[in-house]
Amino acid sequence: MNMIAAVVLIRAVPGDVPALARRIAGIDGVAEVYSVSGEYDLIAIVRVKEYERIAQIVTEEIAQVSGIERTNTLTAFRVYSKQDLERAWDMWD
Amino acid sequence: MNMIAAVVLIRAVPGDVPALARRIAGIDGVAEVYSVSGEYDLIAIVRVKEYERIAQIVTEEIAQVSGIERTNTLTAFRVYSKQDLERAWDMWD
Amino acid sequence: MNMIAAVVLIRAVPGDVPALARRIAGIDGVAEVYSVSGEYDLIAIVRVKEYERIAQIVTEEIAQVSGIERTNTLTAFRVYSKQDLERAWDMWD
Amino acid sequence: MNMIAAVVLIRAVPGDVPALARRIAGIDGVAEVYSVSGEYDLIAIVRVKEYERIAQIVTEEIAQVSGIERTNTLTAFRVYSKQDLERAWDMWD
Amino acid sequence: MNMIAAVVLIRAVPGDVPALARRIAGIDGVAEVYSVSGEYDLIAIVRVKEYERIAQIVTEEIAQVSGIERTNTLTAFRVYSKQDLERAWDMWD
Amino acid sequence: MNMIAAVVLIRAVPGDVPALARRIAGIDGVAEVYSVSGEYDLIAIVRVKEYERIAQIVTEEIAQVSGIERTNTLTAFRVYSKQDLERAWDMWD
Amino acid sequence: MNMIAAVVLIRAVPGDVPALARRIAGIDGVAEVYSVSGEYDLIAIVRVKEYERIAQIVTEEIAQVSGIERTNTLTAFRVYSKQDLERAWDMWD
Amino acid sequence: MNMIAAVVLIRAVPGDVPALARRIAGIDGVAEVYSVSGEYDLIAIVRVKEYERIAQIVTEEIAQVSGIERTNTLTAFRVYSKQDLERAWDMWD
Amino acid sequence: MNMIAAVVLIRAVPGDVPALARRIAGIDGVAEVYSVSGEYDLIAIVRVKEYERIAQIVTEEIAQVSGIERTNTLTAFRVYSKQDLERAWDMWD
Amino acid sequence: MNMIAAVVLIRAVPGDVPALARRIAGIDGVAEVYSVSGEYDLIAIVRVKEYERIAQIVTEEIAQVSGIERTNTLTAFRVYSKQDLERAWDMWD
């Protein structure tokens, strides 16, 4: 069961965005990091089995990576996808 | 090649958020929709093979779903993930 | 284990704020609602045993109460209190 | 009578959020500190018997803890909870 | 003891600002209302003996006056004035 | 005739807020300074006989006090209070 | 003495901006109205001999013109111009 | 001389964005309209020979197209392009 | 023909606002500088015969004056004043 | 086929804006840079044949130019212009 638990919007200190992305992508529990258009520079998708791991990843591991100006974490409540539309699959079945 | 092309942040008109999520998740090209904490109510992950499909999905199909107050689309430039760290996979290899 | 899972900041449609507070306080899982100073009108403290209940409370039950203009939910990662300072109690001990 | 008098939203200087949380939780009158998702990093719940103590806690003790970028204090006017719904208990009966 | 307990910043619905000011000034406990320059249209100074009256004035009486778009209440912690500078009068002496 | 001419909203550099309040309260023409909840840290009420003194107080004296991050001055146009409701007293009768 | 007393930034309801400009320019005491680029649509320069007229113009006459979404009035403290640089003309000479 | 005079950022009322784009692209003096990602929905590039035409296009023609929630016009001062770098072409050569 | 071409809203670094005002007022093409209430500290009115001079004044001369934190330039499209109401005078007849 | 792929809104560190514009205009793939009025200082129009080049230009080349405080990139989905109105030309026919 591939559970998305949080989407972390990241604003970088002006500089080497790809290098920052690689440092964050190396953290255990971070599934992917995207460089994106718009007001934020990166989005990190955190996917872990138990919710408790998120605090550690967000408030300790990502928070201490150098080159980050500000983060805004959106925790996922439920996921809806085509396969699940009938059984309104939620993340913790 | 699993290419995330856009992350659409969605603010809903106060009301039935899960129903809105299911309507958006039904759109072809929308991989998943998450109900999330924070200032936005939903995040739609658009995954398509060619970038051109994004204009259609974002500006025509999602934009016309009833119950949406505002959207803010972040298009993905590159994706960085652990498997790719060695070959620094990016979309132009 | 007294687990605070989410703090919901609520901006009310101008009108009867106390009545709105009572409607929200009546929802199962909402521990307390405070009328507060500042840009928000109310704060609802959601305390539940399992995290899954939060999605239901926030995106279905609170979201559908009439008289709400906007909500901004902050999900709690960890709680720190004096009693816990020695054993650095966190939600996953 | 356990009176919640203020909810302090705290944005931390990027760095060691848990350590900052423990420093604030150690202040007399601060009941709990939560690390949270969203634009703020921490929420401190101040519970004291007389309102006058709040100025001291907020403007002197919390304000001088190192590692804080900005605070936004919401003072509580009234509290509404299920037990109180009939007698519309307010904080200073 | 002349205790200022709250300063209410008020944004009016475009229209008759002076008439709105008079309606608010008529509320018991509101000492003065000023029409002001800047992003807000009016400022109401609430002066009462006991803090409990503020909840009633702000969340019930002012909140229900027609013609208000948004309020932002700043509760006063301490007052500092020249006369008091020697004895650093604060509300708990 | 006690004329309130301006309300100065002040955001302090994180640190000793009460000391900053006392420095500002010492300026001639500043009637009171309140430490307040919300996004601002202090509010200074400027009361002077002639409007011209305000420029000096706001742009020279307050602006040069150390420890201030940002100010937002709201100049008062008219004051409405209960005693005046009949004769719609304005500040410069 | 040509005294600029206030600069009123005006955001119009989407529609006929020039017609709105002409209605505001017709108000006695409004010297000029400019349609401008940026977040605001119009700027009204209010020039009057005594400051008291500003309250009437801003809070009664301009505020009641149809087609205005929001105003933000900046009152002028002092004016500095080349001719005045030697005698540092300010409004209290 | 290909003179870009203004870049109009446009937020649409939720609905048929492509149709709105075509209506604006039909206005004489509008060179191109792009549907874009981010907080705005469309960008209109206005290219005209004399600056006076911009007032008419922005404040009369675009402003009156139905389906627009808000516009933010950025007028171009100078253009810098590779061909021009040597002769630092600016609009006044 | 007295042509106002741009209104420059200026936020100063906390410090000596009048001295900054005089430095800007000394720039050729700057007609007047006002110290003002509200979120901005100064407003510079740029009046020049040809529009092209604005780029130089705004992006080179004002931009390089020390003591400025941020500027927001609003270029004027048309001016409407009482004398002109009949012939809807625009700036470049 | 001249394809506009992104519009980069740039806020400069206060200083020499034209010099910054020339540095950015020198980057391969940047078609033009405009100094503009409003909250942003510069707009860079990125025109490239394949979308993938945008990540390199935006997140590596522009991001590393000294003198930039913040960027906000709007990627173009479709372009609409008069010639195309009949065949509703989109960028990737």
Short mmCIF file of C-alpha atoms in Angstrom, two decimals, chain C:
data_model
loop_
_atom_site.label_atom_id
_atom_site.label_comp_id
_atom_site.label_asym_id
_atom_site.label_seq_id
_atom_site.Cartn_x
_atom_site.Cartn_y
_atom_site.Cartn_z
CA MET C 1 -2.96 8.99 25.85
CA ASN C 2 -4.44 12.57 25.31
CA MET C 3 -3.52 13.07 21.55
CA ILE C 4 -4.21 16.44 19.99
CA ALA C 5 -4.30 15.62 16.27
CA ALA C 6 -5.34 18.93 14.64
CA VAL C 7 -5.88 22.62 15.29
CA VAL C 8 -8.48 24.11 12.91
CA LEU C 9 -8.30 27.92 12.42
CA ILE C 10 -11.74 29.16 11.34
CA ARG C 11 -12.84 32.46 9.77
CA ALA C 12 -16.60 32.95 10.18
CA VAL C 13 -19.00 34.70 7.84
CA PRO C 14 -19.80 37.96 9.78
CA GLY C 15 -22.69 37.12 12.11
CA ASP C 16 -23.41 35.02 15.21
CA VAL C 17 -19.96 33.69 16.15
CA PRO C 18 -21.00 32.02 19.48
CA ALA C 19 -23.77 30.05 17.74
CA LEU C 20 -21.28 28.81 15.14
CA ALA C 21 -18.88 27.83 17.95
CA ARG C 22 -21.56 25.75 19.64
CA ARG C 23 -22.46 23.95 16.38
CA ILE C 24 -18.81 22.97 15.84
CA ALA C 25 -18.26 22.03 19.52
CA GLY C 26 -21.12 19.56 19.15
CA ILE C 27 -19.20 17.48 16.58
CA ASP C 28 -17.84 14.21 17.97
CA GLY C 29 -14.02 14.39 18.19
CA VAL C 30 -13.94 18.18 18.64
CA ALA C 31 -12.59 18.62 22.18
CA GLU C 32 -12.96 22.42 22.53
CA VAL C 33 -13.73 25.51 20.44
CA TYR C 34 -12.33 28.91 21.44
CA SER C 35 -13.50 32.32 20.19
CA VAL C 36 -10.24 34.20 19.72
CA SER C 37 -8.79 37.60 18.87
CA GLY C 38 -6.88 38.22 15.64
CA GLU C 39 -7.57 37.39 11.98
CA TYR C 40 -9.41 34.14 12.77
CA ASP C 41 -12.67 34.02 14.71
CA LEU C 42 -12.58 30.50 16.17
CA ILE C 43 -10.07 27.71 16.88
CA ALA C 44 -11.31 24.11 17.06
CA ILE C 45 -9.06 21.56 18.81
CA VAL C 46 -9.65 18.06 17.34
CA ARG C 47 -8.58 15.21 19.64
CA VAL C 48 -9.09 11.67 18.42
CA LYS C 49 -7.41 8.31 19.01
CA GLU C 50 -6.78 7.39 15.32
CA TYR C 51 -5.64 9.87 12.70
CA GLU C 52 -8.15 8.60 10.12
CA ARG C 53 -10.99 10.29 12.00
CA ILE C 54 -9.44 13.69 11.28
CA ALA C 55 -10.17 13.50 7.55
CA GLN C 56 -13.83 12.87 8.31
CA ILE C 57 -14.12 15.61 10.96
CA VAL C 58 -12.23 18.27 8.98
CA THR C 59 -13.25 17.63 5.36
CA GLU C 60 -16.82 16.43 5.96
CA GLU C 61 -18.26 17.44 9.31
CA ILE C 62 -16.67 20.86 10.06
CA ALA C 63 -16.50 21.75 6.33
CA GLN C 64 -20.29 21.43 6.03
CA VAL C 65 -21.27 23.58 9.04
CA SER C 66 -23.06 26.71 7.76
CA GLY C 67 -21.51 30.08 8.63
CA ILE C 68 -17.87 29.21 7.84
CA GLU C 69 -16.00 31.41 5.31
CA ARG C 70 -12.60 29.62 5.35
CA THR C 71 -10.70 27.03 7.42
CA ASN C 72 -6.95 26.43 7.75
CA THR C 73 -6.15 23.10 9.46
CA LEU C 74 -2.79 22.58 11.16
CA THR C 75 -2.22 18.89 11.88
CA ALA C 76 -0.12 18.17 14.99
CA PHE C 77 3.07 16.16 14.49
CA ARG C 78 4.31 15.94 18.09
CA VAL C 79 3.35 17.35 21.46
CA TYR C 80 5.91 18.61 24.01
CA SER C 81 4.86 19.38 27.60
CA LYS C 82 6.66 19.86 30.91
CA GLN C 83 5.79 16.37 32.26
CA ASP C 84 7.22 14.89 29.14
CA LEU C 85 10.42 16.90 28.95
CA GLU C 86 12.53 14.22 30.58
CA ARG C 87 11.20 11.30 28.58
CA ALA C 88 10.72 13.59 25.51
CA TRP C 89 7.36 11.94 25.09
CA ASP C 90 6.29 11.94 21.58
CA MET C 91 3.26 10.32 20.05
CA TRP C 92 5.30 7.20 18.96
CA ASP C 93 7.06 6.11 22.18
#
